Structure formats: C-alpha cells, structure tokens
PDB file of N, CA and C in Angstrom:
ATOM      1  N   UNK W 114     160.540  90.719 154.828  1.00  0.00           N
ATOM      2  CA  UNK W 114     160.032  89.863 154.624  1.00  0.00           C
ATOM      3  C   UNK W 114     159.009  90.085 153.154  1.00  0.00           C
ATOM      4  N   UNK W 115     158.461  88.730 152.979  1.00  0.00           N
ATOM      5  CA  UNK W 115     157.118  89.194 152.073  1.00  0.00           C
ATOM      6  C   UNK W 115     155.854  88.254 152.600  1.00  0.00           C
ATOM      7  N   UNK W 116     154.663  88.572 153.024  1.00  0.00           N
ATOM      8  CA  UNK W 116     154.098  87.646 153.294  1.00  0.00           C
ATOM      9  C   UNK W 116     152.354  87.529 152.033  1.00  0.00           C
ATOM     10  N   UNK W 117     151.422  87.366 153.017  1.00  0.00           N
ATOM     11  CA  UNK W 117     150.180  87.057 151.893  1.00  0.00           C
ATOM     12  C   UNK W 117     148.863  87.461 152.676  1.00  0.00           C
ATOM     13  N   UNK W 118     148.478  88.831 152.425  1.00  0.00           N
ATOM     14  CA  UNK W 118     147.311  88.965 153.619  1.00  0.00           C
ATOM     15  C   UNK W 118     146.663  87.852 153.502  1.00  0.00           C
ATOM     16  N   UNK W 119     146.204  87.360 154.983  1.00  0.00           N
ATOM     17  CA  UNK W 119     144.986  86.053 155.312  1.00  0.00           C
ATOM     18  C   UNK W 119     143.236  86.855 155.160  1.00  0.00           C
ATOM     19  N   UNK W 120     143.058  87.734 154.850  1.00  0.00           N
ATOM     20  CA  UNK W 120     142.015  88.136 154.195  1.00  0.00           C
ATOM     21  C   UNK W 120     141.890  87.907 152.256  1.00  0.00           C
ATOM     22  N   UNK W 121     142.792  88.891 152.727  1.00  0.00           N
ATOM     23  CA  UNK W 121     142.586  88.892 150.638  1.00  0.00           C
ATOM     24  C   UNK W 121     142.941  88.196 149.578  1.00  0.00           C
ATOM     25  N   UNK W 122     144.424  87.790 150.214  1.00  0.00           N
ATOM     26  CA  UNK W 122     145.550  87.131 149.412  1.00  0.00           C
ATOM     27  C   UNK W 122     146.502  87.795 148.785  1.00  0.00           C
ATOM     28  N   UNK W 123     146.737  89.349 148.907  1.00  0.00           N
ATOM     29  CA  UNK W 123     146.891  90.017 148.066  1.00  0.00           C
ATOM     30  C   UNK W 123     148.467  89.854 149.094  1.00  0.00           C
ATOM     31  N   UNK W 124     149.606  90.051 148.152  1.00  0.00           N
ATOM     32  CA  UNK W 124     151.244  90.291 148.701  1.00  0.00           C
ATOM     33  C   UNK W 124     150.824  91.682 149.083  1.00  0.00           C
ATOM     34  N   UNK W 125     151.603  91.542 150.555  1.00  0.00           N
ATOM     35  CA  UNK W 125     151.785  91.684 151.738  1.00  0.00           C
ATOM     36  C   UNK W 125     153.564  92.455 151.872  1.00  0.00           C
ATOM     37  N   UNK W 126     154.538  93.563 152.361  1.00  0.00           N
ATOM     38  CA  UNK W 126     155.369  93.277 153.103  1.00  0.00           C
ATOM     39  C   UNK W 126     156.056  94.156 153.951  1.00  0.00           C
ATOM     40  N   UNK W 127     156.833  94.307 154.382  1.00  0.00           N
ATOM     41  CA  UNK W 127     157.023  95.969 155.263  1.00  0.00           C
ATOM     42  C   UNK W 127     156.641  95.913 156.748  1.00  0.00           C
ATOM     43  N   UNK W 128     155.594  96.886 157.330  1.00  0.00           N
ATOM     44  CA  UNK W 128     154.739  96.794 157.998  1.00  0.00           C
ATOM     45  C   UNK W 128     153.594  96.188 158.084  1.00  0.00           C
ATOM     46  N   UNK W 129     152.753  96.359 157.170  1.00  0.00           N
ATOM     47  CA  UNK W 129     151.364  95.444 157.140  1.00  0.00           C
ATOM     48  C   UNK W 129     151.774  93.484 156.722  1.00  0.00           C
ATOM     49  N   UNK W 130     153.435  93.790 156.787  1.00  0.00           N
ATOM     50  CA  UNK W 130     152.962  91.994 156.930  1.00  0.00           C
ATOM     51  C   UNK W 130     154.066  91.944 158.573  1.00  0.00           C
ATOM     52  N   UNK W 131     154.024  92.633 159.210  1.00  0.00           N
ATOM     53  CA  UNK W 131     154.345  93.167 160.411  1.00  0.00           C
ATOM     54  C   UNK W 131     153.502  92.830 160.980  1.00  0.00           C
ATOM     55  N   UNK W 132     152.247  93.374 160.842  1.00  0.00           N
ATOM     56  CA  UNK W 132     151.016  93.985 161.753  1.00  0.00           C
ATOM     57  C   UNK W 132     150.647  92.290 161.358  1.00  0.00           C
ATOM     58  N   UNK W 133     150.222  91.937 160.388  1.00  0.00           N
ATOM     59  CA  UNK W 133     149.897  90.406 159.626  1.00  0.00           C
ATOM     60  C   UNK W 133     150.032  88.915 160.811  1.00  0.00           C
ATOM     61  N   UNK W 134     151.573  89.621 160.890  1.00  0.00           N
ATOM     62  CA  UNK W 134     152.561  87.967 161.960  1.00  0.00           C
ATOM     63  C   UNK W 134     152.017  88.640 163.454  1.00  0.00           C
ATOM     64  N   UNK W 135     152.192  89.771 163.845  1.00  0.00           N
ATOM     65  CA  UNK W 135     151.731  90.122 165.202  1.00  0.00           C
ATOM     66  C   UNK W 135     150.154  89.491 165.982  1.00  0.00           C
ATOM     67  N   UNK W 136     149.879  90.478 164.691  1.00  0.00           N
ATOM     68  CA  UNK W 136     147.802  89.693 164.880  1.00  0.00           C
ATOM     69  C   UNK W 136     147.923  88.095 164.627  1.00  0.00           C
ATOM     70  N   UNK W 137     148.575  87.298 163.745  1.00  0.00           N
ATOM     71  CA  UNK W 137     148.257  85.672 163.899  1.00  0.00           C
ATOM     72  C   UNK W 137     148.551  84.942 165.207  1.00  0.00           C
ATOM     73  N   UNK W 138     149.705  85.871 165.647  1.00  0.00           N
ATOM     74  CA  UNK W 138     150.454  85.103 167.041  1.00  0.00           C
ATOM     75  C   UNK W 138     149.811  85.876 168.140  1.00  0.00           C
ATOM     76  N   UNK W 139     149.334  86.842 167.867  1.00  0.00           N
ATOM     77  CA  UNK W 139     148.461  86.840 169.015  1.00  0.00           C
ATOM     78  C   UNK W 139     147.100  86.473 169.710  1.00  0.00           C
ATOM     79  N   UNK W 140     146.475  85.875 168.645  1.00  0.00           N
ATOM     80  CA  UNK W 140     145.584  85.501 168.204  1.00  0.00           C
ATOM     81  C   UNK W 140     145.923  83.449 168.492  1.00  0.00           C
ATOM     82  N   UNK W 141     146.639  82.967 168.130  1.00  0.00           N
ATOM     83  CA  UNK W 141     146.817  81.605 168.019  1.00  0.00           C
ATOM     84  C   UNK W 141     147.156  80.955 169.512  1.00  0.00           C
ATOM     85  N   UNK W 142     146.709  80.225 170.113  1.00  0.00           N
ATOM     86  CA  UNK W 142     146.149  79.861 171.561  1.00  0.00           C
ATOM     87  C   UNK W 142     147.611  78.828 171.536  1.00  0.00           C
ATOM     88  N   UNK W 143     148.528  78.869 172.007  1.00  0.00           N
ATOM     89  CA  UNK W 143     150.170  78.037 172.222  1.00  0.00           C
ATOM     90  C   UNK W 143     149.838  76.780 172.712  1.00  0.00           C
ATOM     91  N   UNK W 144     150.116  76.325 171.380  1.00  0.00           N
ATOM     92  CA  UNK W 144     149.697  74.984 171.623  1.00  0.00           C
ATOM     93  C   UNK W 144     148.844  74.085 170.879  1.00  0.00           C
ATOM     94  N   UNK W 145     148.153  75.364 170.152  1.00  0.00           N
ATOM     95  CA  UNK W 145     147.320  75.275 168.797  1.00  0.00           C
ATOM     96  C   UNK W 145     147.574  74.505 167.221  1.00  0.00           C
ATOM     97  N   UNK W 146     149.328  74.519 166.520  1.00  0.00           N
ATOM     98  CA  UNK W 146     149.787  74.565 165.976  1.00  0.00           C
ATOM     99  C   UNK W 146     150.381  73.163 166.451  1.00  0.00           C
ATOM    100  N   UNK W 147     150.279  71.872 165.227  1.00  0.00           N
ATOM    101  CA  UNK W 147     151.050  70.564 165.672  1.00  0.00           C
ATOM    102  C   UNK W 147     152.326  70.649 165.557  1.00  0.00           C
ATOM    103  N   UNK W 148     153.649  71.712 164.461  1.00  0.00           N
ATOM    104  CA  UNK W 148     154.520  71.485 164.461  1.00  0.00           C
ATOM    105  C   UNK W 148     154.912  72.137 164.918  1.00  0.00           C
ATOM    106  N   UNK W 149     154.605  73.373 165.828  1.00  0.00           N
ATOM    107  CA  UNK W 149     155.413  74.556 166.156  1.00  0.00           C
ATOM    108  C   UNK W 149     154.531  74.532 167.810  1.00  0.00           C
ATOM    109  N   UNK W 150     154.239  73.984 168.526  1.00  0.00           N
ATOM    110  CA  UNK W 150     153.529  73.853 169.932  1.00  0.00           C
ATOM    111  C   UNK W 150     153.953  75.668 170.384  1.00  0.00           C
ATOM    112  N   UNK W 151     155.235  75.406 170.807  1.00  0.00           N
ATOM    113  CA  UNK W 151     155.492  77.129 171.410  1.00  0.00           C
ATOM    114  C   UNK W 151     155.341  78.032 170.900  1.00  0.00           C
ATOM    115  N   UNK W 152     154.345  77.984 169.813  1.00  0.00           N
ATOM    116  CA  UNK W 152     154.487  79.024 169.399  1.00  0.00           C
ATOM    117  C   UNK W 152     152.941  80.041 169.406  1.00  0.00           C
ATOM    118  N   UNK W 153     152.382  81.248 169.675  1.00  0.00           N
ATOM    119  CA  UNK W 153     151.416  81.716 169.783  1.00  0.00           C
ATOM    120  C   UNK W 153     151.453  82.937 171.149  1.00  0.00           C
ATOM    121  N   UNK W 154     150.106  82.382 171.739  1.00  0.00           N
ATOM    122  CA  UNK W 154     150.539  83.398 172.880  1.00  0.00           C
ATOM    123  C   UNK W 154     149.112  82.824 173.901  1.00  0.00           C
ATOM    124  N   UNK W 155     149.165  83.624 174.936  1.00  0.00           N
ATOM    125  CA  UNK W 155     148.713  82.655 175.935  1.00  0.00           C
ATOM    126  C   UNK W 155     147.012  83.713 176.345  1.00  0.00           C
ATOM    127  N   UNK W 156     147.445  84.625 175.473  1.00  0.00           N
ATOM    128  CA  UNK W 156     145.635  86.228 175.385  1.00  0.00           C
ATOM    129  C   UNK W 156     145.150  84.838 174.953  1.00  0.00           C
ATOM    130  N   UNK W 157     144.293  83.754 174.219  1.00  0.00           N
ATOM    131  CA  UNK W 157     143.356  83.602 174.001  1.00  0.00           C
ATOM    132  C   UNK W 157     142.541  82.633 174.972  1.00  0.00           C
ATOM    133  N   UNK W 158     143.109  82.472 175.447  1.00  0.00           N
ATOM    134  CA  UNK W 158     142.905  81.527 176.716  1.00  0.00           C
ATOM    135  C   UNK W 158     142.226  82.847 177.592  1.00  0.00           C
ATOM    136  N   UNK W 159     141.960  84.074 177.751  1.00  0.00           N
ATOM    137  CA  UNK W 159     141.684  84.453 178.516  1.00  0.00           C
ATOM    138  C   UNK W 159     140.298  84.695 177.917  1.00  0.00           C
ATOM    139  N   UNK W 160     139.717  84.267 176.422  1.00  0.00           N
ATOM    140  CA  UNK W 160     138.317  84.955 175.606  1.00  0.00           C
ATOM    141  C   UNK W 160     137.333  84.831 176.864  1.00  0.00           C
ATOM    142  N   UNK W 161     137.144  83.900 177.028  1.00  0.00           N
ATOM    143  CA  UNK W 161     135.872  83.569 178.525  1.00  0.00           C
ATOM    144  C   UNK W 161     135.192  84.172 179.690  1.00  0.00           C
ATOM    145  N   UNK W 162     136.601  84.511 180.260  1.00  0.00           N
ATOM    146  CA  UNK W 162     137.069  85.757 180.927  1.00  0.00           C
ATOM    147  C   UNK W 162     136.203  86.816 181.530  1.00  0.00           C
ATOM    148  N   UNK W 163     136.511  87.552 180.047  1.00  0.00           N
ATOM    149  CA  UNK W 163     136.172  88.871 179.566  1.00  0.00           C
ATOM    150  C   UNK W 163     135.573  89.737 181.235  1.00  0.00           C
ATOM    151  N   UNK W 164     135.686  89.458 181.913  1.00  0.00           N
ATOM    152  CA  UNK W 164     134.240  90.565 183.326  1.00  0.00           C
ATOM    153  C   UNK W 164     135.260  91.131 183.856  1.00  0.00           C
ATOM    154  N   UNK W 165     136.452  91.195 184.166  1.00  0.00           N
ATOM    155  CA  UNK W 165     137.324  92.130 185.280  1.00  0.00           C
ATOM    156  C   UNK W 165     138.543  92.448 184.772  1.00  0.00           C
ATOM    157  N   UNK W 166     138.180  94.026 185.075  1.00  0.00           N
ATOM    158  CA  UNK W 166     139.941  94.084 184.833  1.00  0.00           C
ATOM    159  C   UNK W 166     140.928  93.875 185.118  1.00  0.00           C
ATOM    160  N   UNK W 167     141.437  92.816 185.571  1.00  0.00           N
ATOM    161  CA  UNK W 167     142.184  91.864 186.295  1.00  0.00           C
ATOM    162  C   UNK W 167     142.480  90.838 184.626  1.00  0.00           C
ATOM    163  N   UNK W 168     141.313  90.380 184.160  1.00  0.00           N
ATOM    164  CA  UNK W 168     142.134  90.102 183.643  1.00  0.00           C
ATOM    165  C   UNK W 168     142.225  90.888 181.819  1.00  0.00           C
ATOM    166  N   UNK W 169     141.771  92.095 181.869  1.00  0.00           N
ATOM    167  CA  UNK W 169     142.343  92.797 180.874  1.00  0.00           C
ATOM    168  C   UNK W 169     144.388  93.378 181.213  1.00  0.00           C
ATOM    169  N   UNK W 170     144.441  93.283 182.409  1.00  0.00           N
ATOM    170  CA  UNK W 170     145.764  93.530 183.221  1.00  0.00           C
ATOM    171  C   UNK W 170     146.484  91.856 182.578  1.00  0.00           C
ATOM    172  N   UNK W 171     146.039  91.139 182.877  1.00  0.00           N
ATOM    173  CA  UNK W 171     146.245  89.871 182.569  1.00  0.00           C
ATOM    174  C   UNK W 171     146.782  89.898 180.879  1.00  0.00           C
ATOM    175  N   UNK W 172     145.938  90.446 179.773  1.00  0.00           N
ATOM    176  CA  UNK W 172     146.346  89.930 178.831  1.00  0.00           C
ATOM    177  C   UNK W 172     146.797  90.893 178.616  1.00  0.00           C
ATOM    178  N   UNK W 173     147.415  92.371 178.375  1.00  0.00           N
ATOM    179  CA  UNK W 173     148.476  92.823 178.577  1.00  0.00           C
ATOM    180  C   UNK W 173     149.498  92.784 178.783  1.00  0.00           C
ATOM    181  N   UNK W 174     149.678  91.992 179.949  1.00  0.00           N
ATOM    182  CA  UNK W 174     151.340  90.584 180.281  1.00  0.00           C
ATOM    183  C   UNK W 174     151.035  89.813 179.626  1.00  0.00           C
ATOM    184  N   UNK W 175     150.074  89.545 178.709  1.00  0.00           N
ATOM    185  CA  UNK W 175     150.034  88.064 177.881  1.00  0.00           C
ATOM    186  C   UNK W 175     151.345  88.091 176.788  1.00  0.00           C
ATOM    187  N   UNK W 176     150.181  89.385 176.695  1.00  0.00           N
ATOM    188  CA  UNK W 176     150.412  89.831 174.615  1.00  0.00           C
ATOM    189  C   UNK W 176     152.035  89.913 174.899  1.00  0.00           C
ATOM    190  N   UNK W 177     151.961  91.014 175.661  1.00  0.00           N
ATOM    191  CA  UNK W 177     153.631  91.643 175.815  1.00  0.00           C
ATOM    192  C   UNK W 177     154.913  90.672 175.623  1.00  0.00           C
ATOM    193  N   UNK W 178     154.144  89.486 176.113  1.00  0.00           N
ATOM    194  CA  UNK W 178     155.490  87.799 176.529  1.00  0.00           C
ATOM    195  C   UNK W 178     155.615  87.679 174.963  1.00  0.00           C
ATOM    196  N   UNK W 179     154.383  87.542 174.097  1.00  0.00           N
ATOM    197  CA  UNK W 179     154.606  87.003 172.745  1.00  0.00           C
ATOM    198  C   UNK W 179     155.617  87.316 172.324  1.00  0.00           C
ATOM    199  N   UNK W 180     155.827  89.010 172.745  1.00  0.00           N
ATOM    200  CA  UNK W 180     156.679  89.682 171.798  1.00  0.00           C
ATOM    201  C   UNK W 180     158.453  89.116 171.537  1.00  0.00           C
ATOM    202  N   UNK W 181     158.131  88.840 172.756  1.00  0.00           N
ATOM    203  CA  UNK W 181     160.090  88.287 173.256  1.00  0.00           C
ATOM    204  C   UNK W 181     160.100  86.801 173.653  1.00  0.00           C
ATOM    205  N   UNK W 182     158.973  85.859 172.717  1.00  0.00           N
ATOM    206  CA  UNK W 182     159.239  84.429 172.061  1.00  0.00           C
ATOM    207  C   UNK W 182     159.998  84.534 170.948  1.00  0.00           C
ATOM    208  N   UNK W 183     161.442  83.828 170.750  1.00  0.00           N
ATOM    209  CA  UNK W 183     162.091  84.015 169.284  1.00  0.00           C
ATOM    210  C   UNK W 183     161.277  82.444 167.952  1.00  0.00           C
ATOM    211  N   UNK W 184     160.972  82.294 169.067  1.00  0.00           N
ATOM    212  CA  UNK W 184     159.491  80.957 167.994  1.00  0.00           C
ATOM    213  C   UNK W 184     158.423  81.731 167.405  1.00  0.00           C
ATOM    214  N   UNK W 185     157.853  82.779 167.843  1.00  0.00           N
ATOM    215  CA  UNK W 185     157.268  83.489 167.429  1.00  0.00           C
ATOM    216  C   UNK W 185     157.462  84.720 165.869  1.00  0.00           C
ATOM    217  N   UNK W 186     158.831  84.592 165.992  1.00  0.00           N
ATOM    218  CA  UNK W 186     159.481  85.228 164.692  1.00  0.00           C
ATOM    219  C   UNK W 186     158.649  87.222 165.336  1.00  0.00           C
ATOM    220  N   UNK W 187     158.741  87.574 166.350  1.00  0.00           N
ATOM    221  CA  UNK W 187     158.072  89.298 165.806  1.00  0.00           C
ATOM    222  C   UNK W 187     158.988  90.002 166.904  1.00  0.00           C
ATOM    223  N   UNK W 188     159.973  89.096 167.057  1.00  0.00           N
ATOM    224  CA  UNK W 188     161.042  90.301 168.211  1.00  0.00           C
ATOM    225  C   UNK W 188     161.874  91.443 167.537  1.00  0.00           C
ATOM    226  N   UNK W 189     161.411  91.340 165.940  1.00  0.00           N
ATOM    227  CA  UNK W 189     161.774  93.250 165.459  1.00  0.00           C
ATOM    228  C   UNK W 189     160.988  94.019 166.022  1.00  0.00           C
ATOM    229  N   UNK W 190     159.846  94.106 166.967  1.00  0.00           N
ATOM    230  CA  UNK W 190     159.027  94.997 167.370  1.00  0.00           C
ATOM    231  C   UNK W 190     159.206  94.814 168.482  1.00  0.00           C
ATOM    232  N   UNK W 191     159.639  96.063 169.503  1.00  0.00           N
ATOM    233  CA  UNK W 191     159.863  95.993 171.073  1.00  0.00           C
ATOM    234  C   UNK W 191     158.656  97.159 171.218  1.00  0.00           C
ATOM    235  N   UNK W 192     157.606  96.348 171.994  1.00  0.00           N
ATOM    236  CA  UNK W 192     156.613  97.731 172.595  1.00  0.00           C
ATOM    237  C   UNK W 192     156.608  97.910 173.671  1.00  0.00           C
ATOM    238  N   UNK W 193     156.546  99.461 174.202  1.00  0.00           N
ATOM    239  CA  UNK W 193     156.893 100.017 175.180  1.00  0.00           C
ATOM    240  C   UNK W 193     155.361  99.982 175.815  1.00  0.00           C
ATOM    241  N   UNK W 194     154.156 100.258 174.792  1.00  0.00           N
ATOM    242  CA  UNK W 194     152.714 100.640 175.953  1.00  0.00           C
ATOM    243  C   UNK W 194     151.947  99.489 175.188  1.00  0.00           C
ATOM    244  N   UNK W 195     151.670  98.930 176.271  1.00  0.00           N
ATOM    245  CA  UNK W 195     149.980  98.053 175.482  1.00  0.00           C
ATOM    246  C   UNK W 195     148.951  98.102 176.403  1.00  0.00           C
ATOM    247  N   UNK W 196     147.481  98.335 175.304  1.00  0.00           N
ATOM    248  CA  UNK W 196     146.615  98.990 176.545  1.00  0.00           C
ATOM    249  C   UNK W 196     144.989  97.869 176.303  1.00  0.00           C
ATOM    250  N   UNK W 197     144.915  97.800 176.767  1.00  0.00           N
ATOM    251  CA  UNK W 197     143.928  95.629 176.825  1.00  0.00           C
ATOM    252  C   UNK W 197     142.334  96.770 176.459  1.00  0.00           C
ATOM    253  N   UNK W 198     141.291  96.273 175.883  1.00  0.00           N
ATOM    254  CA  UNK W 198     139.935  96.699 175.984  1.00  0.00           C
ATOM    255  C   UNK W 198     139.025  95.930 175.846  1.00  0.00           C
ATOM    256  N   UNK W 199     137.854  95.515 176.822  1.00  0.00           N
ATOM    257  CA  UNK W 199     136.670  94.913 175.805  1.00  0.00           C
ATOM    258  C   UNK W 199     136.322  95.895 174.581  1.00  0.00           C
ATOM    259  N   UNK W 200     135.232  94.937 173.392  1.00  0.00           N
ATOM    260  CA  UNK W 200     134.309  95.403 172.548  1.00  0.00           C
ATOM    261  C   UNK W 200     133.896  94.653 172.397  1.00  0.00           C
ATOM    262  N   UNK W 201     133.121  94.707 171.011  1.00  0.00           N
ATOM    263  CA  UNK W 201     131.248  93.729 170.660  1.00  0.00           C
ATOM    264  C   UNK W 201     131.664  92.723 170.495  1.00  0.00           C
ATOM    265  N   UNK W 202     133.304  92.070 169.712  1.00  0.00           N
ATOM    266  CA  UNK W 202     132.911  90.357 169.869  1.00  0.00           C
ATOM    267  C   UNK W 202     134.877  89.963 171.196  1.00  0.00           C
ATOM    268  N   UNK W 203     135.099  90.490 171.730  1.00  0.00           N
ATOM    269  CA  UNK W 203     136.156  90.527 173.243  1.00  0.00           C
ATOM    270  C   UNK W 203     136.896  91.073 173.275  1.00  0.00           C
ATOM    271  N   UNK W 204     138.034  91.123 172.704  1.00  0.00           N
ATOM    272  CA  UNK W 204     139.438  92.154 172.655  1.00  0.00           C
ATOM    273  C   UNK W 204     140.255  92.793 172.541  1.00  0.00           C
ATOM    274  N   UNK W 205     140.398  93.642 172.363  1.00  0.00           N
ATOM    275  CA  UNK W 205     141.350  94.792 171.777  1.00  0.00           C
ATOM    276  C   UNK W 205     142.623  95.733 172.170  1.00  0.00           C
ATOM    277  N   UNK W 206     143.819  94.598 172.012  1.00  0.00           N
ATOM    278  CA  UNK W 206     145.324  95.129 172.296  1.00  0.00           C
ATOM    279  C   UNK W 206     145.517  96.001 170.852  1.00  0.00           C
ATOM    280  N   UNK W 207     145.765  97.212 171.701  1.00  0.00           N
ATOM    281  CA  UNK W 207     146.449  98.833 171.504  1.00  0.00           C
ATOM    282  C   UNK W 207     148.325  98.691 171.473  1.00  0.00           C
ATOM    283  N   UNK W 208     149.263  98.545 170.650  1.00  0.00           N
ATOM    284  CA  UNK W 208     150.293  98.430 170.745  1.00  0.00           C
ATOM    285  C   UNK W 208     151.275 100.042 170.540  1.00  0.00           C
ATOM    286  N   UNK W 209     152.012 100.149 171.173  1.00  0.00           N
ATOM    287  CA  UNK W 209     152.993 100.993 171.187  1.00  0.00           C
ATOM    288  C   UNK W 209     154.308 100.841 170.704  1.00  0.00           C
ATOM    289  N   UNK W 210     155.089 100.814 169.976  1.00  0.00           N
ATOM    290  CA  UNK W 210     156.626 100.861 170.378  1.00  0.00           C
ATOM    291  C   UNK W 210     157.145 100.954 169.509  1.00  0.00           C
ATOM    292  N   UNK W 211     158.650 100.334 168.793  1.00  0.00           N
ATOM    293  CA  UNK W 211     159.461 100.942 167.444  1.00  0.00           C
ATOM    294  C   UNK W 211     159.994  99.432 167.298  1.00  0.00           C
ATOM    295  N   UNK W 212     160.490  99.404 165.435  1.00  0.00           N
ATOM    296  CA  UNK W 212     159.533  98.585 164.548  1.00  0.00           C
ATOM    297  C   UNK W 212     160.700  99.051 163.479  1.00  0.00           C
ATOM    298  N   UNK W 213     161.930  98.686 164.260  1.00  0.00           N
ATOM    299  CA  UNK W 213     163.218  98.793 162.400  1.00  0.00           C
ATOM    300  C   UNK W 213     163.055 100.639 162.726  1.00  0.00           C
ATOM    301  N   UNK W 214     163.694 100.540 164.587  1.00  0.00           N
ATOM    302  CA  UNK W 214     164.041 102.363 164.525  1.00  0.00           C
ATOM    303  C   UNK W 214     162.852 102.802 164.491  1.00  0.00           C
ATOM    304  N   UNK W 215     161.486 102.480 164.209  1.00  0.00           N
ATOM    305  CA  UNK W 215     160.398 103.499 163.940  1.00  0.00           C
ATOM    306  C   UNK W 215     159.844 103.607 165.061  1.00  0.00           C
ATOM    307  N   UNK W 216     158.836 104.555 165.911  1.00  0.00           N
ATOM    308  CA  UNK W 216     158.383 104.696 166.228  1.00  0.00           C
ATOM    309  C   UNK W 216     156.658 104.177 165.634  1.00  0.00           C
ATOM    310  N   UNK W 217     155.899 103.303 166.153  1.00  0.00           N
ATOM    311  CA  UNK W 217     154.593 102.832 165.549  1.00  0.00           C
ATOM    312  C   UNK W 217     153.408 102.138 167.325  1.00  0.00           C
ATOM    313  N   UNK W 218     152.824 102.181 166.270  1.00  0.00           N
ATOM    314  CA  UNK W 218     150.871 102.094 167.330  1.00  0.00           C
ATOM    315  C   UNK W 218     150.695 100.804 165.674  1.00  0.00           C
ATOM    316  N   UNK W 219     149.654 100.069 166.866  1.00  0.00           N
ATOM    317  CA  UNK W 219     148.764  98.776 165.957  1.00  0.00           C
ATOM    318  C   UNK W 219     148.069  98.513 167.112  1.00  0.00           C
ATOM    319  N   UNK W 220     146.863  98.101 166.538  1.00  0.00           N
ATOM    320  CA  UNK W 220     145.568  97.357 167.024  1.00  0.00           C
ATOM    321  C   UNK W 220     145.537  95.945 166.904  1.00  0.00           C
ATOM    322  N   UNK W 221     145.286  94.617 167.460  1.00  0.00           N
ATOM    323  CA  UNK W 221     144.648  93.583 167.141  1.00  0.00           C
ATOM    324  C   UNK W 221     143.308  92.753 168.100  1.00  0.00           C
ATOM    325  N   UNK W 222     142.523  92.633 167.044  1.00  0.00           N
ATOM    326  CA  UNK W 222     141.498  92.449 167.605  1.00  0.00           C
ATOM    327  C   UNK W 222     141.550  91.197 167.865  1.00  0.00           C
ATOM    328  N   UNK W 223     141.417  90.631 169.255  1.00  0.00           N
ATOM    329  CA  UNK W 223     141.263  88.764 169.676  1.00  0.00           C
ATOM    330  C   UNK W 223     139.239  88.755 169.723  1.00  0.00           C
TER     331      UNK W 223
END
C-alpha cells in the first residue's frame, strides 16, 4: 500500500506507511470521523486522566483492541506487547509484534 507522510507530504510505503496508518488510528477518537464513525480507538478518551497506573493499563488494552477492528485497516499487525508510559506531551505507546511475518517494534505518541 502506498500513502503520504502526514508531516512532509512525501510518498511512503511498506513499514513506514503501516506506522503512519497505526498512528492515525490510535490518535483518532472513535466517532471522530463523519463517514466512518467506528474508525479510531478509545485511547484519546484517556488523555485528560493521566494520573494513575490504572489509566496506563486501560490505554494498553484500548490500543491493542484497535488492531482487531477491521474498519481500522491495521489487522495486518499482530501485537504481542504494548507498554504505555507518560511523557511530557501526553502518552507514549510502545508496540512489539508481527507484521508480514517479521518481528517489529514501533512507538506512537498520543
């Protein structure tokens, strides 16, 4: 699949394009798109509540659930691990898993 980098506008494909799609899904709240109401994740709902470890656990669960929603278009990645942590501008999700039979890792800032 070929896409466009949302920051630079250049053409991307392969792994870079997947990470861009995953970032878009994880930073879009469910119901945030007019014509695709089920697209997105429930992670952004937690951003105002980053005060406890319980919220980090909820974020991990909600992030992993987003990979199993067919409407999100990221089911080609099978997560094996997700670690949520706080950082200066919000939440960071670090993923490990399998994409196209390769072990990969990536991070998404929410």
